[in-house]
Short mmCIF file of C-alpha atoms in Angstrom, two decimals:
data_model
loop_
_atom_site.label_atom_id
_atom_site.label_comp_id
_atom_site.label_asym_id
_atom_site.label_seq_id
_atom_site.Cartn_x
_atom_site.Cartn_y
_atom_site.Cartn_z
CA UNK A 1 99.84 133.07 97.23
CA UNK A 2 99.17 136.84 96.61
CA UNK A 3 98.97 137.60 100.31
CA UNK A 4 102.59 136.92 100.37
CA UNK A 5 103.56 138.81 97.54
CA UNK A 6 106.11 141.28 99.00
CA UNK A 7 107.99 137.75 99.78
CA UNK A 8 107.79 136.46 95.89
CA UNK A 9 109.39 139.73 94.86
CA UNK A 10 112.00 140.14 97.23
CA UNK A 11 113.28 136.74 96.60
CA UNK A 12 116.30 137.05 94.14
CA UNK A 13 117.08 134.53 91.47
CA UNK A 14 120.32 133.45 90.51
CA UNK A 15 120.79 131.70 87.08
CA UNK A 16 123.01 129.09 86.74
CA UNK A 17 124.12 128.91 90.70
CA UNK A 18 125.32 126.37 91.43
CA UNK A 19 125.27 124.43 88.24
CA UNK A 20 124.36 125.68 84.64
CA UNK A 21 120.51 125.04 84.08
CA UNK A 22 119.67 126.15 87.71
CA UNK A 23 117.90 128.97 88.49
CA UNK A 24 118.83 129.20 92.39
CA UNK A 25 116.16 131.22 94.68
CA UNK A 26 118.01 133.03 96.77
CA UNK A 27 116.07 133.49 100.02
CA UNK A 28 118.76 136.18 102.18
CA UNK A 29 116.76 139.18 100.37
CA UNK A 30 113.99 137.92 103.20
CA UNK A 31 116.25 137.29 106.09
CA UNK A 32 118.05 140.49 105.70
CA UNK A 33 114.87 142.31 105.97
CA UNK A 34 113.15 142.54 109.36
CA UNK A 35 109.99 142.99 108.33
CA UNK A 36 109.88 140.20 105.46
CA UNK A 37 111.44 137.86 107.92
CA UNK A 38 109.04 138.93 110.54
CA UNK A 39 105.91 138.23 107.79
CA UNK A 40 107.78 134.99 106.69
CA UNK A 41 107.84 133.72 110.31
CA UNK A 42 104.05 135.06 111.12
CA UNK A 43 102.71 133.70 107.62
CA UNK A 44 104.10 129.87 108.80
CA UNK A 45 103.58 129.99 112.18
CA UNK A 46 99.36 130.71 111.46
CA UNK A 47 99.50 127.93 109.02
CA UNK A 48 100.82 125.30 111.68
CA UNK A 49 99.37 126.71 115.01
CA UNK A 50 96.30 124.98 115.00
CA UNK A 51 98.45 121.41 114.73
CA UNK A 52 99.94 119.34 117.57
CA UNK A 53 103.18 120.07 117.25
CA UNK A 54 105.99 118.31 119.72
CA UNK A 55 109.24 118.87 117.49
CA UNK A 56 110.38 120.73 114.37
CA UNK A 57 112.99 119.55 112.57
CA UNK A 58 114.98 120.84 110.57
CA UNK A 59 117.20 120.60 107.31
CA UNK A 60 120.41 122.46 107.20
CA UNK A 61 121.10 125.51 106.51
CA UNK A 62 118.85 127.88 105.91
CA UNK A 63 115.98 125.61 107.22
CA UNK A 64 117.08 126.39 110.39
CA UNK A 65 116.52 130.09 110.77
CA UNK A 66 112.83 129.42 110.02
CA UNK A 67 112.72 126.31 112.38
CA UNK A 68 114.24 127.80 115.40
CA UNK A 69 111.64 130.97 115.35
CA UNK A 70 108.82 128.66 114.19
CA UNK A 71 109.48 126.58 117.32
CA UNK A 72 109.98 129.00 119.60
CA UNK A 73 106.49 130.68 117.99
CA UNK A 74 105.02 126.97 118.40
CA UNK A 75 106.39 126.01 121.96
CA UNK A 76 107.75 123.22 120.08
CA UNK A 77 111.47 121.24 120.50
CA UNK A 78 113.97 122.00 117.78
CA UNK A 79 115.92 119.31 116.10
CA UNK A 80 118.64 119.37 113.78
CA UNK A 81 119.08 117.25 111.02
CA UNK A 82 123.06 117.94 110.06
CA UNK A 83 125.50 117.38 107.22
CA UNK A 84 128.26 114.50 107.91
CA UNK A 85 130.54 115.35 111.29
CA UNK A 86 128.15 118.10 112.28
CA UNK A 87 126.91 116.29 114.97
CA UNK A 88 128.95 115.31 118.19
CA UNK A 89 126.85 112.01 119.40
CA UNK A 90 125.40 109.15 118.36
CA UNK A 91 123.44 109.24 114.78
CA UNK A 92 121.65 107.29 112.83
CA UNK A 93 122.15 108.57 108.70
CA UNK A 94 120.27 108.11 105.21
CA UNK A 95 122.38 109.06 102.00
CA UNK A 96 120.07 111.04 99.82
CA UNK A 97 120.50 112.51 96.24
CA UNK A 98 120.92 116.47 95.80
CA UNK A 99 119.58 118.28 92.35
CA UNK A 100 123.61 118.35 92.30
CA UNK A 101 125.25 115.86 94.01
CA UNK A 102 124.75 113.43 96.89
CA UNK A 103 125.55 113.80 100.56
CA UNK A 104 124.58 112.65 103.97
CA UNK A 105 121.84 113.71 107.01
CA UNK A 106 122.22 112.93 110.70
CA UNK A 107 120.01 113.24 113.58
CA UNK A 108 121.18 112.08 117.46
CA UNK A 109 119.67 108.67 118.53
CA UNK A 110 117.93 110.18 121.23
CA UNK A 111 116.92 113.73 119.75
CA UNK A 112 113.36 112.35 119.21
CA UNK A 113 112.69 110.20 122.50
CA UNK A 114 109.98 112.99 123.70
CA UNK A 115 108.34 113.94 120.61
CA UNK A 116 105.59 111.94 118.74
CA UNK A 117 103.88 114.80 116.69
CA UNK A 118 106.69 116.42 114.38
CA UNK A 119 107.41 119.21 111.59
CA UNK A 120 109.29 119.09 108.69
CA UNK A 121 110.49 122.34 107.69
CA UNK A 122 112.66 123.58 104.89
CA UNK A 123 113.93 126.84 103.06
CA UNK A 124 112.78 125.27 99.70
CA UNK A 125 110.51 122.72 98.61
CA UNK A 126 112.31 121.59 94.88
CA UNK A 127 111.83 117.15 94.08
CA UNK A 128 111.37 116.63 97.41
CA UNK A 129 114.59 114.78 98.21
CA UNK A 130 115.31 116.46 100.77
CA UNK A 131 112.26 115.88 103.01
CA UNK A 132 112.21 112.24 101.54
CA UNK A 133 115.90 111.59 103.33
CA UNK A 134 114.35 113.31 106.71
CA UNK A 135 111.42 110.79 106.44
CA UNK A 136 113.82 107.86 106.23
CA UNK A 137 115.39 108.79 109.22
CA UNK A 138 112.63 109.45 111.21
CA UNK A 139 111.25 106.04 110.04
CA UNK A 140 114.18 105.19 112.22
CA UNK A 141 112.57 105.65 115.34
CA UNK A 142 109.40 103.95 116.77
CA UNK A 143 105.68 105.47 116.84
CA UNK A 144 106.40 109.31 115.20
CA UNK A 145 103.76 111.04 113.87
CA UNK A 146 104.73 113.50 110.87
CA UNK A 147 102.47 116.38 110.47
CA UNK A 148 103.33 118.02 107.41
CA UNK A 149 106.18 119.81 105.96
CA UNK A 150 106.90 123.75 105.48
CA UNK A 151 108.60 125.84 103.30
CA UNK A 152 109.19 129.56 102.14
CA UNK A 153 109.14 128.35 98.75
CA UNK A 154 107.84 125.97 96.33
CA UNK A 155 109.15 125.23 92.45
CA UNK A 156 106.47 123.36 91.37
CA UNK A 157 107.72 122.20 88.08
CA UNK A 158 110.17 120.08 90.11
CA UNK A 159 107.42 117.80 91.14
CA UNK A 160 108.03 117.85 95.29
CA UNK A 161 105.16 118.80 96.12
CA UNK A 162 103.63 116.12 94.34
CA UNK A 163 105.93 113.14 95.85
CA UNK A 164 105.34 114.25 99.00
CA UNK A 165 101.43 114.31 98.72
CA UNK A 166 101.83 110.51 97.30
CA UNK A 167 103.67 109.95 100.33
CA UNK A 168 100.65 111.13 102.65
CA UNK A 169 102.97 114.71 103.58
CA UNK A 170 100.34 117.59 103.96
CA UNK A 171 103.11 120.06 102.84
CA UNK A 172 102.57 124.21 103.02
CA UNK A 173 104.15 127.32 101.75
CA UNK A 174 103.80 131.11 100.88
CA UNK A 175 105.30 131.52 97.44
CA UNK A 176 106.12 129.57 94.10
CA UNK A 177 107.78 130.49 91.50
#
């Protein structure tokens, strides 16, 4: 999107990081700058605000920073969705496959017993199997609602965008490169 420009071009790209062939988008050029972060967080919170939003949740790391201002913008619950051992109580997990490697995602049993209406939201939108694993675990709890998914940024040659569409994910963003 051109309105987001300033974004696009601060965004640095690192070849080969963290495997040869990957061209990693480096997204702490906008969180180091107030006033990019500040546009980031504006540009998603107008594209959500007009949704019912109970819960964000959130995929770590760098999802988070988003998701906690985002929620705090949308007067909406944060939740977590952690690494293996991040998380002190009871979880249910999905193993999911990386662009390089596998690992784990948690969420608490009970993180989601007041929310119905909830946000994905993500750094980076690359195949999608990220978001995928965070549907499979909320699929874990009774009558949720997902409303869509967010992102800074979208590689579109990686096809995510297009999985989660199939799935019935209305998914959003400010740049692709």
């Amino acid at each position: 999107m051109k309105e987001f420009q300033d974004l696009k071009d601060s965004i640095r790209t690192i070849p080969d990081y963290p495997i040869d062939g990957v061209q990693f988008r480096d997204i702490t050029t906008v969180l180091q700058n107030a006033s990019l972060f500040k546009r980031m967080i504006e540009g998603m919170t107008k594209q959500w605000e007009k949704t019912p939003i109970d819960a964000i949740l959130s995929i770590e790391s760098r999802g988070f920073i988003m998701a906690g201002a985002l929620a705090f913008n949308l007067n909406a619950a944060f939740v977590p969705l952690r690494k293996p051992k991040k998380l002190p109580f009871h979880t249910y997990k999905v193993s999911y496959e990386l662009e390089y490697g596998a690992t784990d995602m948690h969420i608490h049993k009970d993180a989601l017993d007041d929310h119905k209406n909830l946000l994905i939201i993500d750094d980076l939108l690359a195949t999608g199997g990220t978001v995928i694993a965070a549907l499979d675990l909320i699929r874990k709890f009774e009558d949720k609602n997902v409303v869509g998914a967010g992102f800074l940024v979208n590689l579109p040659s990686l096809g995510g965008l297009e999985k989660l569409e199939n799935l019935g994910i209305k998914s959003k963003y400010l740049v692709e490169f």
